[in-house]
C-alpha positions as a Python dict, from the first residue, in 0.01 Angstrom:
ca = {
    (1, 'X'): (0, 0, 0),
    (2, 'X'): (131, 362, -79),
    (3, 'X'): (105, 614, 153),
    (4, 'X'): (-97, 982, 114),
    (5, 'X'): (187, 1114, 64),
    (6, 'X'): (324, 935, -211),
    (7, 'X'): (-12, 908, -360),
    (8, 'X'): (-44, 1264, -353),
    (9, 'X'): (313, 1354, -486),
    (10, 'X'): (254, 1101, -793),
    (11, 'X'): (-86, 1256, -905),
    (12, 'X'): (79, 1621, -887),
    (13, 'X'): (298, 1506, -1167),
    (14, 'X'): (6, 1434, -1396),
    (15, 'X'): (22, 1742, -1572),
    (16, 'X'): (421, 1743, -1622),
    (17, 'X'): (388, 1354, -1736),
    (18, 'X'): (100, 1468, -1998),
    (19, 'X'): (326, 1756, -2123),
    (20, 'X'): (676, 1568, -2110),
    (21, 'X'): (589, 1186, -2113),
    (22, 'X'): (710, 1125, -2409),
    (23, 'X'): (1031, 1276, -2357),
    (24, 'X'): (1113, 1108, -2094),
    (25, 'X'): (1003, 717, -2239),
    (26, 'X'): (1265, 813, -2494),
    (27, 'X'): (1523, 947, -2302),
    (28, 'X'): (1441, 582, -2124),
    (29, 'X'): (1487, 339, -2379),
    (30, 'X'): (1757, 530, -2526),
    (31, 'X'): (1958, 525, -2209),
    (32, 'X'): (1844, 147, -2093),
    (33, 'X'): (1962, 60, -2459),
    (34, 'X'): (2298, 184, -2411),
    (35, 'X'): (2367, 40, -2119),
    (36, 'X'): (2171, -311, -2150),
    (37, 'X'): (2210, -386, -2506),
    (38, 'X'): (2089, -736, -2478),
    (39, 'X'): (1771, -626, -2418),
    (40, 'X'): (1760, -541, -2797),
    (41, 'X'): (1683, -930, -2814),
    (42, 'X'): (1342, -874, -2670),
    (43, 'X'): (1222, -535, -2811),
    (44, 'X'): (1064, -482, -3162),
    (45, 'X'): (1312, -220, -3335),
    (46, 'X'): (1073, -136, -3582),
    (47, 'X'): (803, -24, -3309),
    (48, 'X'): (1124, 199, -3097),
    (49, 'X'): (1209, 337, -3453),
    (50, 'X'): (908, 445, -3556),
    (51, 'X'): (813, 604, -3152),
    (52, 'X'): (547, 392, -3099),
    (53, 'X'): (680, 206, -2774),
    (54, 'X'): (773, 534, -2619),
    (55, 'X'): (432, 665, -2669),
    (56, 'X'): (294, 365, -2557),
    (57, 'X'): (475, 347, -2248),
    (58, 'X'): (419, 701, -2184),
    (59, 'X'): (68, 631, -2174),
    (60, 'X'): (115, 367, -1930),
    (61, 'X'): (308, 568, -1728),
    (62, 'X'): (24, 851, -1740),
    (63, 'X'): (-257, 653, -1665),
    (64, 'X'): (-39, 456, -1369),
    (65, 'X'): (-7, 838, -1216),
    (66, 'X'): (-395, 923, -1273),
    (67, 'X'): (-481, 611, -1111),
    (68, 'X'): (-254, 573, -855),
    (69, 'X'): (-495, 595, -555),
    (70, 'X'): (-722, 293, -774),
    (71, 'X'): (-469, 73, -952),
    (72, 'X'): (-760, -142, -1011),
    (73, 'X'): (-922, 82, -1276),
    (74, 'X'): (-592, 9, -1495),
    (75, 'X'): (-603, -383, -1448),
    (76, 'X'): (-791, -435, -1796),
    (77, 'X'): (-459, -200, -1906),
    (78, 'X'): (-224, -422, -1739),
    (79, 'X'): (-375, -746, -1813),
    (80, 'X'): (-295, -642, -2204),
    (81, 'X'): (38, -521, -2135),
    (82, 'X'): (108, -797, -1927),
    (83, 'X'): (25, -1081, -2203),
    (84, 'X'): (239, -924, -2457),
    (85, 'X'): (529, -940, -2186),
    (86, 'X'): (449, -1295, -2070),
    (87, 'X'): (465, -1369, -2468),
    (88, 'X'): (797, -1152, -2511),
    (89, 'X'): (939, -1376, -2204),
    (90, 'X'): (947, -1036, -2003),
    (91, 'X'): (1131, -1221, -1674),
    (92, 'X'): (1110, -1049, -1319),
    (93, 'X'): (1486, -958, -1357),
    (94, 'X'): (1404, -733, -1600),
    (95, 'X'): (1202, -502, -1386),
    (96, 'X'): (1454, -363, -1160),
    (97, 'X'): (1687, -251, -1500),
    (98, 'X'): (1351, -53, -1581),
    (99, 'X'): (1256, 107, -1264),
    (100, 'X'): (1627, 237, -1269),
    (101, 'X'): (1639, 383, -1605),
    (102, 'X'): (1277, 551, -1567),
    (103, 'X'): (1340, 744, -1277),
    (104, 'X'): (1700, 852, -1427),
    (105, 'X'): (1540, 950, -1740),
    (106, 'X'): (1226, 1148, -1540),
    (107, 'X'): (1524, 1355, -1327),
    (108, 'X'): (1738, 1395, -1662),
    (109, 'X'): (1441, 1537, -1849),
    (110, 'X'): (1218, 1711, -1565),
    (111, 'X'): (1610, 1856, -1371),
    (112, 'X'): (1540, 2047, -1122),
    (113, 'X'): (1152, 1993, -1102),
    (114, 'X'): (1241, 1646, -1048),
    (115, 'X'): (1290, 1700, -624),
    (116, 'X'): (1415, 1408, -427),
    (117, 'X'): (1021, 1406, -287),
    (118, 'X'): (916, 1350, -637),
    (119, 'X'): (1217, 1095, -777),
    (120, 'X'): (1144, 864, -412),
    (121, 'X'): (795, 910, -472),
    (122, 'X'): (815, 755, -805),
    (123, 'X'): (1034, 519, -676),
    (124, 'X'): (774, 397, -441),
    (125, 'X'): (513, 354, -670),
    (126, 'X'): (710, 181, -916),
    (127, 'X'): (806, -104, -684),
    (128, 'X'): (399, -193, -621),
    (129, 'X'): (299, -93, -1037),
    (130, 'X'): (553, -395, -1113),
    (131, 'X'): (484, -587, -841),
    (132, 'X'): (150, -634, -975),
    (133, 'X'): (294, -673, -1329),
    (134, 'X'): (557, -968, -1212),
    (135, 'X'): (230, -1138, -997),
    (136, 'X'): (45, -1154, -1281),
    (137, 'X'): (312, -1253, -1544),
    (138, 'X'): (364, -1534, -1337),
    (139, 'X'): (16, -1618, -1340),
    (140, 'X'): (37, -1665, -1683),
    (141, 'X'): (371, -1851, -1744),
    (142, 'X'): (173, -2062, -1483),
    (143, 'X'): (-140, -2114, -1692),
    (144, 'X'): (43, -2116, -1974),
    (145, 'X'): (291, -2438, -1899),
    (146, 'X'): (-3, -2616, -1723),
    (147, 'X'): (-246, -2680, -2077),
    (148, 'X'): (-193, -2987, -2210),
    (149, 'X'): (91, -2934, -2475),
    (150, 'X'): (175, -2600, -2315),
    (151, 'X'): (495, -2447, -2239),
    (152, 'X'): (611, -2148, -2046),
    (153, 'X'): (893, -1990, -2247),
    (154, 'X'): (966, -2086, -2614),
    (155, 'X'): (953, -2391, -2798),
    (156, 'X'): (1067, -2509, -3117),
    (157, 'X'): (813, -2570, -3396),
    (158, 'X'): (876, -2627, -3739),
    (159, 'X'): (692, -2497, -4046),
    (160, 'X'): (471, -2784, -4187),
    (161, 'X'): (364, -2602, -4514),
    (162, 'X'): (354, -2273, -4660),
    (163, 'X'): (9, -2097, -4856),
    (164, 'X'): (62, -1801, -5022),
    (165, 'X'): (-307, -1610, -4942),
    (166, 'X'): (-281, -1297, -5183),
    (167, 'X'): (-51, -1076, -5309),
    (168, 'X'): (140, -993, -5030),
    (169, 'X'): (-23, -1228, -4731),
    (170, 'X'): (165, -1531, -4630),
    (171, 'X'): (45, -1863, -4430),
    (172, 'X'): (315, -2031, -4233),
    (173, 'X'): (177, -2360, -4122),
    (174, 'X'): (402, -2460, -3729),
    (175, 'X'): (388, -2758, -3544),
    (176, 'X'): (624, -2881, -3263),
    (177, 'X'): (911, -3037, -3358),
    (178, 'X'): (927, -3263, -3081),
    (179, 'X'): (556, -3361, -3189),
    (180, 'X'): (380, -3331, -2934),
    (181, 'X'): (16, -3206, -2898),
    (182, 'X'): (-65, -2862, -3010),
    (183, 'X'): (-257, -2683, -2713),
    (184, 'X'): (-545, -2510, -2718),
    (185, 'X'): (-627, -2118, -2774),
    (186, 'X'): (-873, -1852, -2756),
    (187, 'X'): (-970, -1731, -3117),
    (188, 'X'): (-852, -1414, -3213),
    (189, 'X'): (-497, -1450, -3010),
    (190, 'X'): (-130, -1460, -3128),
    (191, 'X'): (207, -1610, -3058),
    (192, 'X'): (571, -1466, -3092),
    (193, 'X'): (765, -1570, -3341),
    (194, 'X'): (1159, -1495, -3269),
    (195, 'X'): (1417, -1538, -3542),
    (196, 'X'): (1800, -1512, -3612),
    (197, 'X'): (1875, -1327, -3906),
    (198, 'X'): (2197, -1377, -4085),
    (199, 'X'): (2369, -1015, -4045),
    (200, 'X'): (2149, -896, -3774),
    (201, 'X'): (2347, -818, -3427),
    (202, 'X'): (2007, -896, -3221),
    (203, 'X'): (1749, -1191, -3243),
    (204, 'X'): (1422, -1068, -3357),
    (205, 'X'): (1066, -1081, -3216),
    (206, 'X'): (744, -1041, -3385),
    (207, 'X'): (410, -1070, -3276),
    (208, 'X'): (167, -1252, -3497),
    (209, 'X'): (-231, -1359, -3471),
    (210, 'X'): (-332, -1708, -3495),
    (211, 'X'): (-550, -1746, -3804),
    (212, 'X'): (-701, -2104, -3804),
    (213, 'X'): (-960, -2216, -3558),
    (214, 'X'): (-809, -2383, -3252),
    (215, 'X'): (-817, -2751, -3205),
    (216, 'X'): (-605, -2786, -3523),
    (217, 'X'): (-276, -3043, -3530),
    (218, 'X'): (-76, -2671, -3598),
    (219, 'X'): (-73, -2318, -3536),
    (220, 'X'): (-140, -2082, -3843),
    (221, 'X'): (-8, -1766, -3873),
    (222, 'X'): (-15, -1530, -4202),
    (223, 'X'): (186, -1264, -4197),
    (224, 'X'): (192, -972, -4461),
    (225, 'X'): (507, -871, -4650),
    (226, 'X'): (596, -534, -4498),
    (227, 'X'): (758, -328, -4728),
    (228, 'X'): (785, 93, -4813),
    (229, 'X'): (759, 139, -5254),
    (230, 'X'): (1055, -105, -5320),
    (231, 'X'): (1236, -80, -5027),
    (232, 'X'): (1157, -358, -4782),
    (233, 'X'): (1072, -206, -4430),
    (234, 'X'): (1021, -543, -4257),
    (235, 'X'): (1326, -701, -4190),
    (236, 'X'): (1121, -1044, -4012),
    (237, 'X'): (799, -1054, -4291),
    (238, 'X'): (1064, -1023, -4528),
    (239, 'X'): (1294, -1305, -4382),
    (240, 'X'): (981, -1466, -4351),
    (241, 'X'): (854, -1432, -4656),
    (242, 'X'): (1197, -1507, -4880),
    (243, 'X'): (1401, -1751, -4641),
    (244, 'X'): (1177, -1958, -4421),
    (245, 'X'): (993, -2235, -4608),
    (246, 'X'): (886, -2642, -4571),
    (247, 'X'): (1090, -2810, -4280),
    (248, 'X'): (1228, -2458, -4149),
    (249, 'X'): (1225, -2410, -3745),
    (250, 'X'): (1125, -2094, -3586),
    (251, 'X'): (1070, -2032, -3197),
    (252, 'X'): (741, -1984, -3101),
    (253, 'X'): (570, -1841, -2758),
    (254, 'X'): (252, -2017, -2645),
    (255, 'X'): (-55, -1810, -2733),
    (256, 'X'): (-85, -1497, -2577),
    (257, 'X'): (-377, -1232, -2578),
    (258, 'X'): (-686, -1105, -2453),
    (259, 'X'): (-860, -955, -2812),
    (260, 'X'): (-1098, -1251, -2809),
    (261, 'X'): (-1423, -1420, -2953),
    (262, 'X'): (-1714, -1395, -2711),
    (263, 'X'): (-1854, -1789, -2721),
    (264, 'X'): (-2187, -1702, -2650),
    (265, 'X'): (-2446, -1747, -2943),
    (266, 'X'): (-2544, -1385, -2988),
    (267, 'X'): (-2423, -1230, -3343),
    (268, 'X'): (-2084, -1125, -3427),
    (269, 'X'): (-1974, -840, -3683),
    (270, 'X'): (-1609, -902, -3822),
    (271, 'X'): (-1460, -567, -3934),
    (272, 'X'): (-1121, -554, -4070),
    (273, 'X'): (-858, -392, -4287),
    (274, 'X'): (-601, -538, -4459),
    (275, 'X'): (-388, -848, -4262),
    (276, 'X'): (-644, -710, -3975),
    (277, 'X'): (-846, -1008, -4111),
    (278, 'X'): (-617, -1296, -3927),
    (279, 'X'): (-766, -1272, -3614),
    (280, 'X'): (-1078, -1294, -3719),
    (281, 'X'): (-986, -1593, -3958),
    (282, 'X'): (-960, -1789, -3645),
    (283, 'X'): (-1265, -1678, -3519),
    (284, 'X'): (-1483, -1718, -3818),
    (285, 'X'): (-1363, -2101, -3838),
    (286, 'X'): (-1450, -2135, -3512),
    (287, 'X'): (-1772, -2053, -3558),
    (288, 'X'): (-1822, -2245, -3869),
    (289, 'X'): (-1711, -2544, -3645),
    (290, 'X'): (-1889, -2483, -3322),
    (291, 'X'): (-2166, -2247, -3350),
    (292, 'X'): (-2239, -2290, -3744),
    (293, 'X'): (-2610, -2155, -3675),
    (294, 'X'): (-2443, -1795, -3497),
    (295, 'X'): (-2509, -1503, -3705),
    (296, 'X'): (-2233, -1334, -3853),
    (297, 'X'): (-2150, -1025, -4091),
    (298, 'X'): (-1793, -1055, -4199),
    (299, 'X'): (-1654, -736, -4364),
    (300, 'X'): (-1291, -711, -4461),
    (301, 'X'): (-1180, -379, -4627),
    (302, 'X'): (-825, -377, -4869),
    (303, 'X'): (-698, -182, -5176),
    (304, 'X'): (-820, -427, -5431),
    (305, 'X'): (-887, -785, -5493),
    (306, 'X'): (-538, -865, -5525),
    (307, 'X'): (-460, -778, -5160),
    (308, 'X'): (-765, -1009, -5042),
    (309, 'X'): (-628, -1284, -4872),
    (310, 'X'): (-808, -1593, -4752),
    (311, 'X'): (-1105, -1527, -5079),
    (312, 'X'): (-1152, -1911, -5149),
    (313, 'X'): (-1159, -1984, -4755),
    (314, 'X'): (-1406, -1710, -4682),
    (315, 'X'): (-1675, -1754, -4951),
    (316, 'X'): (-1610, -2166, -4874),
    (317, 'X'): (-1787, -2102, -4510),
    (318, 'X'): (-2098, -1996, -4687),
    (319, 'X'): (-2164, -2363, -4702),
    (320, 'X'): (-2058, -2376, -4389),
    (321, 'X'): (-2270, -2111, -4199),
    (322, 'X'): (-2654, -2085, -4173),
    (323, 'X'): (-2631, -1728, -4122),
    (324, 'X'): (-2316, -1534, -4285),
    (325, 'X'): (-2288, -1245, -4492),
    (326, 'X'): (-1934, -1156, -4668),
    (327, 'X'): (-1824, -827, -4801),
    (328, 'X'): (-1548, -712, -4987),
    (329, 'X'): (-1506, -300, -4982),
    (330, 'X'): (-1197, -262, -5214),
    (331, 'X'): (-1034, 106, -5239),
    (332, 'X'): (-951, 0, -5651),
    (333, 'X'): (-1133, -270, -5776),
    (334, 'X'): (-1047, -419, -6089),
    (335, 'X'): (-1355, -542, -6321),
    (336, 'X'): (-1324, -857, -6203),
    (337, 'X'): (-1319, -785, -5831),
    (338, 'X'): (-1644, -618, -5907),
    (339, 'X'): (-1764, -888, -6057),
    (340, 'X'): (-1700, -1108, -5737),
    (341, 'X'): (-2028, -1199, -5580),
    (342, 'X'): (-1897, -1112, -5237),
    (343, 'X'): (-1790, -741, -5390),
    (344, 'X'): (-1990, -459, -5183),
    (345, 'X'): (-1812, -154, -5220),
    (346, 'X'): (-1565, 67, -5358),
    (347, 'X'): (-1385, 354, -5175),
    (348, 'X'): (-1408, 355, -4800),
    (349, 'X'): (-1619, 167, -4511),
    (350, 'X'): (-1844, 489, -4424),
    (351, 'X'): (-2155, 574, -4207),
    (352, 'X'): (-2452, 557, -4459),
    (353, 'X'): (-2269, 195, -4609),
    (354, 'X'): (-2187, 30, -4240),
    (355, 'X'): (-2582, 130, -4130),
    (356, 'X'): (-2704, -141, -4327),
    (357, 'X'): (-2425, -438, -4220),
    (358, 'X'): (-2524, -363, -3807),
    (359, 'X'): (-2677, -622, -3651),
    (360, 'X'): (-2858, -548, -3335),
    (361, 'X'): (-2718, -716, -2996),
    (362, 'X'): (-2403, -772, -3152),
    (363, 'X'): (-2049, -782, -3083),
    (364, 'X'): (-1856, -568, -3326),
    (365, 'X'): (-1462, -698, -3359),
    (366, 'X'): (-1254, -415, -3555),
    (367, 'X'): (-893, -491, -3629),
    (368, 'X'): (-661, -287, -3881),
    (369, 'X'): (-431, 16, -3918),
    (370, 'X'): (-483, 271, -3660),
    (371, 'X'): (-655, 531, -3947),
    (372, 'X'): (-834, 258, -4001),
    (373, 'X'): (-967, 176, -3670),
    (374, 'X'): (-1038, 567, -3599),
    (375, 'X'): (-1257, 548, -3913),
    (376, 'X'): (-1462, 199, -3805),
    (377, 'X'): (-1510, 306, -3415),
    (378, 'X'): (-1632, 673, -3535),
    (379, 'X'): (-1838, 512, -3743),
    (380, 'X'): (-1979, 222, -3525),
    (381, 'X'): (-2015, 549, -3257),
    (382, 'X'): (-2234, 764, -3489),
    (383, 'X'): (-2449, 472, -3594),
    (384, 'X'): (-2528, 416, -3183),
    (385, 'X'): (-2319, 131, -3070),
    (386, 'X'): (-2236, 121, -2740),
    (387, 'X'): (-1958, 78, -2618),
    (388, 'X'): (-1977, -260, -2455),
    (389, 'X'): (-2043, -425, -2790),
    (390, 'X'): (-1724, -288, -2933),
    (391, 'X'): (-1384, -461, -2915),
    (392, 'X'): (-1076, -377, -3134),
    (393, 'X'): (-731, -475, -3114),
    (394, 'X'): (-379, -273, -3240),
    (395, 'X'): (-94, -476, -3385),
    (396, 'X'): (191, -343, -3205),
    (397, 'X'): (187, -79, -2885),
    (398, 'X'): (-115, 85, -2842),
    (399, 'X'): (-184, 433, -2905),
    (400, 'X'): (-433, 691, -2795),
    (401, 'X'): (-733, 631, -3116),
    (402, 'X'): (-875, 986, -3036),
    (403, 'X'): (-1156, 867, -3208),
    (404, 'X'): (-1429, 1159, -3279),
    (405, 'X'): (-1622, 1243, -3019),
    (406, 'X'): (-2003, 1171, -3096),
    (407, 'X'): (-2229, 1423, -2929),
    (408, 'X'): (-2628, 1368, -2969),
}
């Protein structure tokens, strides 16, 4: 338990950390970097290159300080942040390099504002935010070693076949090399996937959804070739895509994730854009194998036919499903993707358009870029959606959606 005092002294440096938070997560990992190299073996680059960690952590750090009198608001928060570490093999070890680096960056960017009161304060309060973080890490290692099949760390698995789904979409089919059982999942989660790449100083880890139904004798992931006009951005879809093949290894995390399919029978709406769709490839073959009478309006939005993966798998289910709708909305559609049955739109996913796909009682699942997602949950907002029927998921750190504000 904190005292008033500290309590008090933490939530006085709201304002500062909303001004400055930033700042100082970069300051952070640029520091804890320097001195702690290997933990480069454990961080996405991409995601510290392009700022997102720091702004993600920055918001953790901010809402840690708003709530600091009622941690238990933030548990949903930490309960996400926490399976991404427990599928990143965070370790308890780790936390103390962290807690030192924080505070040195807050005093190094705050100086003088940065009074002993404030820097033991923090210090304080840091040592019962990852206290909670480490209990419930080990919760999951726990959970995750006890299923049948499971494992707490990684494991190797090697890649059984390969399906290329579209244009730039790739399937990677993994089971465990040492063949054992494959355990079970919730649809809609993901594992980590951590490679060596010839020239690279640092293994790499990426983060990928799950995209067959669990239950299966493999894990399925399909991962989209990352890459800026000709210049590959991706270094691991790349690798991926160009080295790993048929007999391969990789080392894979157990599945991880809480951006999952509600079981229950009432409808489901499937909204994605782009590789957003792999999540909810898992979940739709669920369905189709448990709850094949379950209503469901599956939308997937991408720049043209081309870019569609999974076609012949999707419009497959509607012999599957009693009560499915598909739709294609395709930025530029070729003649023949407008001639596909399944075609619905051209251009955007917008109000007047996504009024007609709603189903009432549902739950709405949105996954895709963040402009994306801004678009869909403004939308899904104006239409009178509540809340509570609305789940999305980021790939990578979240950010702050500051999705329009929908006044009556």
């Amino acid at each position: 338990m904190l005292s008033k005092e500290t309590i008090e002294i933490i939530k006085s440096t709201v304002p500062v950390l909303q001004v400055k938070g930033t700042e100082i997560t970069t300051v952070f990992y640029k520091n804890m970097f320097s001195e702690h190299p290997e933990l480069l073996n454990i961080f996405n680059h991409t995601n510290q290159s392009q700022g997102r960690q720091q702004t993600a952590l920055a918001n953790a750090v901010l809402a840690a300080a708003t709530y600091i009198d009622n941690l238990e608001t933030i548990i949903p928060v930490v309960k996400q942040i926490a399976h991404k570490h427990r599928s990143l093999v965070i370790k308890p070890e780790h936390y103390p390099i962290v807690g030192k680096h924080l505070l040195r960056a807050i005093k190094e960017v705050l100086g003088d504002a940065a009074t002993d009161e404030i820097i033991n304060a923090w210090a304080e309060a840091y040592g019962v935010i990852s206290q909670v973080f480490i209990d419930i890490e080990k919760q999951m290692y726990d959970e995750a070693a006890a299923k049948a099949g499971g494992w707490a760390e990684f494991k190797e698995f090697k890649v059984i076949d390969k399906v290329q789904e579209s244009d730039v979409i790739t399937s990677f089919y993994l089971a465990p090399s040492d063949q054992s059982i494959v355990p079970t999942y919730e649809p809609g989660q993901y594992i980590t996937i951590r490679v060596c790449i010839p020239g690279e100083e640092y293994l790499l880890n990426r983060q990928y959804s799950l995209s067959a139904a669990p239950g299966k004798k493999y894990f399925r992931i399909s991962v989209k070739r990352e890459a800026e006009g000709n210049k590959p951005d991706g270094k691991v879809s790349n690798y991926l895509h160009d080295h790993i093949n048929k007999g391969d290894s990789l080392e894979v995390t157990a599945p991880a994730g809480e951006f999952t399919l509600n079981t229950k029978e009432t409808p489901v709406v499937l909204i994605s854009g782009g590789v957003g769709i792999t999540p909810f490839m898992s979940m739709v073959n669920y369905i189709a194998e448990q709850q094949p009478k379950r209503q469901i309006e599956f939308i997937n939005a991408a720049r043209s036919g081309k870019l569609q993966a999974f076609k012949n798998e999707l419009e497959t289910l509607t012999g599957k499903l009693l009560d499915y709708r598909l739709s294609y909305v395709y930025d530029s559609p070729s003649e023949d993707d407008k001639n596909n049955p399944y075609f619905s739109k051209e251009g955007f996913i917008d109000t007047e358009w996504l009024k007609n796909k709603l189903i009432p009682e549902a739950d709405y699942y949105v996954c895709g870029p963040v402009p994306f997602l801004k678009a869909v949950l403004t939308n899904l907002k104006k239409l009178g959606v509540e809340d509570t029927q609305i789940h999305y998921e980021f790939f990578g750190p979240a950010v702050d959606l500051q999705v329009e504000e929908v006044h009556a």
